[in-house]
Short mmCIF file of C-alpha atoms in Angstrom, two decimals:
data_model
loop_
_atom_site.label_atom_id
_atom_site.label_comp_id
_atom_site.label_asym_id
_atom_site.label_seq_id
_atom_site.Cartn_x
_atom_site.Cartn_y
_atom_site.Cartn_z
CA UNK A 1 20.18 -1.63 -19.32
CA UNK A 2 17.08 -0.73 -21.09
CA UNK A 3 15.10 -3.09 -18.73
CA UNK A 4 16.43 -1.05 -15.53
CA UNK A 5 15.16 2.18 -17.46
CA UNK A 6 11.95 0.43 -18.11
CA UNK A 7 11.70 -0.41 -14.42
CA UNK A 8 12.92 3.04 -13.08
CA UNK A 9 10.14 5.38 -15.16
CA UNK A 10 7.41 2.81 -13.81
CA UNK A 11 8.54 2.40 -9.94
CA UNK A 12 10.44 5.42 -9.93
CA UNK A 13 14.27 5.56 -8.47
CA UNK A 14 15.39 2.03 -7.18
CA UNK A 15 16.14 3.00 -3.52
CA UNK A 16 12.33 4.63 -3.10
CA UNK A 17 9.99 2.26 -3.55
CA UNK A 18 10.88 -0.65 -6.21
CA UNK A 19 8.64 -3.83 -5.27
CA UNK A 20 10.86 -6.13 -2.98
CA UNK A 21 10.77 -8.65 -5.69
CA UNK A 22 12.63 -6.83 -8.21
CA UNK A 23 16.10 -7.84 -7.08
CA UNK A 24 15.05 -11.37 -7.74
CA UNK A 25 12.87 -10.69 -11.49
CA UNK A 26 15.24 -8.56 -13.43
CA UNK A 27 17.69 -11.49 -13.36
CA UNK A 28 15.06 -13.76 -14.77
CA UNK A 29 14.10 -10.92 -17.44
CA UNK A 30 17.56 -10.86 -18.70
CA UNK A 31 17.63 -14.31 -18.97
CA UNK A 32 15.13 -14.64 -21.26
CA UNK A 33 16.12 -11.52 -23.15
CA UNK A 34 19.50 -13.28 -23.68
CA UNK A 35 18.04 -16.76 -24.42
CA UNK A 36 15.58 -16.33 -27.43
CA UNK A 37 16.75 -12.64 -28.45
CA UNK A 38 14.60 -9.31 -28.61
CA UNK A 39 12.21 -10.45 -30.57
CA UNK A 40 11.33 -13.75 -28.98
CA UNK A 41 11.53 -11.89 -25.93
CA UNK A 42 8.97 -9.54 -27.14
CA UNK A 43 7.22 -12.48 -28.44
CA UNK A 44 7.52 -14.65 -25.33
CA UNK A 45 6.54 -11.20 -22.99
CA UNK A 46 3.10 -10.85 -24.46
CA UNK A 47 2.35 -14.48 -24.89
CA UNK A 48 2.37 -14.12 -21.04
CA UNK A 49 0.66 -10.91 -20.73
CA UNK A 50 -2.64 -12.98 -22.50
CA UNK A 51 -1.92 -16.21 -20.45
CA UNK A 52 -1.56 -13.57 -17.40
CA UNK A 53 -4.67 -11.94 -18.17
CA UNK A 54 -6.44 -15.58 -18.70
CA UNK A 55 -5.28 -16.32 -15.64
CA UNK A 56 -6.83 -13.27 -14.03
CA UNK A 57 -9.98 -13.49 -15.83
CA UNK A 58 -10.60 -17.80 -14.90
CA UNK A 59 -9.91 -16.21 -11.29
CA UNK A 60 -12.75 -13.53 -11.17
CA UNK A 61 -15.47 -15.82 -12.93
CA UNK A 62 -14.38 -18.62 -10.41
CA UNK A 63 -14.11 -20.84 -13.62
CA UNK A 64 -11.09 -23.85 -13.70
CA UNK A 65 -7.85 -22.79 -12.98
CA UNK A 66 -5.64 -23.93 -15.05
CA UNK A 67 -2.57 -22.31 -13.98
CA UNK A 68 -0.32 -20.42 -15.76
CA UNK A 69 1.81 -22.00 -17.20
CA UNK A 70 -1.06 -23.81 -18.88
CA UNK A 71 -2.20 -20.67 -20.61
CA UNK A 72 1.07 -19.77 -21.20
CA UNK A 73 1.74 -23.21 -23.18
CA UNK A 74 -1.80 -22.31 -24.89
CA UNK A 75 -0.67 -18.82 -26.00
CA UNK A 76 2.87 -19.80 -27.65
CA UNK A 77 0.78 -22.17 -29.78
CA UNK A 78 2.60 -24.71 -31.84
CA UNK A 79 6.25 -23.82 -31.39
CA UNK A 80 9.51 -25.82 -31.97
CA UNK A 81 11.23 -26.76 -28.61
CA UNK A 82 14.52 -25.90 -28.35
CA UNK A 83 16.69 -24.92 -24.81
CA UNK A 84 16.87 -21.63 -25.49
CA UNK A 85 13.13 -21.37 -25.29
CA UNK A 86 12.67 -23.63 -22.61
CA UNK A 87 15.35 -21.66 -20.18
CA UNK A 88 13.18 -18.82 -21.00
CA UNK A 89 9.81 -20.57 -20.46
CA UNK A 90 11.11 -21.19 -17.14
CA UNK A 91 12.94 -18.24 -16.05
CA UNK A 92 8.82 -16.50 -17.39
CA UNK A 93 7.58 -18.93 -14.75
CA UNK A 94 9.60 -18.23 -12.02
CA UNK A 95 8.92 -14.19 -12.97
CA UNK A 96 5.31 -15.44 -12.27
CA UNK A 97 5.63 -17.05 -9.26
CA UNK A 98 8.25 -14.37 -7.42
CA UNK A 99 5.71 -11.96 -8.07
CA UNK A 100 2.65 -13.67 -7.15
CA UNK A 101 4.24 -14.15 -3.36
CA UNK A 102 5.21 -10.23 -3.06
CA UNK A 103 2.12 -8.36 -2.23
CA UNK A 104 3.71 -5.22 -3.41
CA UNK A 105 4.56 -6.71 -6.86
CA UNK A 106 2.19 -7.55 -10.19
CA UNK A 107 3.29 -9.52 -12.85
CA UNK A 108 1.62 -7.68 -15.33
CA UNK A 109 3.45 -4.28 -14.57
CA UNK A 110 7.17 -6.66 -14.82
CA UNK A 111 6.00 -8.02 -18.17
CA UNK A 112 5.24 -4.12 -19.88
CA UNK A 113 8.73 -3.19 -18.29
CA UNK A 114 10.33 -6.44 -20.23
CA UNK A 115 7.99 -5.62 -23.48
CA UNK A 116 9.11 -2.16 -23.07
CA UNK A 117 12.79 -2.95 -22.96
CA UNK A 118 12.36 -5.34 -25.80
CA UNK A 119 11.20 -2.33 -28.26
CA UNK A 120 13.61 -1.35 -30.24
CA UNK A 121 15.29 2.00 -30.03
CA UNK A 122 14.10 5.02 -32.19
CA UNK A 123 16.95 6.43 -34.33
CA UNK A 124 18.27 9.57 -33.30
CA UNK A 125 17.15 12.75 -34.94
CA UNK A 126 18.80 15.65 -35.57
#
């Protein structure tokens, strides 16, 4: 739910204007939410936001291209493999590559939505 609300205060109400791509990311988002928790969600988010913005960077220098999923594997460092994290290092990839084929859609504006969501709640004051 809180990854809809993320989505709706950045693109606005769903039926005016939400990328075309959306119908087929927020799956993929709650995937990984679901597979490595909120925090290795958040984790896993801004690993790639930097591969993302490595990505970005190799592309306007016109240096090698490693792809990324390359930076991405370069930004989670030294991690254990397990299935949870490798159904979410997938479902990240295919986030990357159903937004990089919708002209109307950036990756990095899906990943602050998912970090976003991944915050957790402040506490109710009275």
């Amino acid at each position: 739910m809180s990854l809809t609300v993320a989505m709706g205060k950045l693109f606005g109400h769903p039926l005016e204007g939400w990328p075309a791509s959306t119908r087929y990311v927020h799956p993929y988002l709650g995937i990984i939410i679901r597979s490595v928790g909120l925090d290795g969600a958040g984790g896993l988010f801004e690993a790639a936001r930097q591969a993302y913005l490595r990505e970005q960077e190799s592309e306007r220098i016109g240096g090698y291209q490693f792809g990324f999923p390359a930076y991405l594997s370069t930004e989670l460092g030294d991690v254990e493999p397990t299935l949870a994290l490798a159904a979410a290092g997938e479902a990240i990839k295919a986030v990357h590559e159903i937004a990089r084929r919708d002209s109307g859609a950036d990756f990095g504006q899906y990943i602050d939505c998912a970090i976003v969501a991944c915050e957790p709640a402040l506490p109710a004051t009275v």
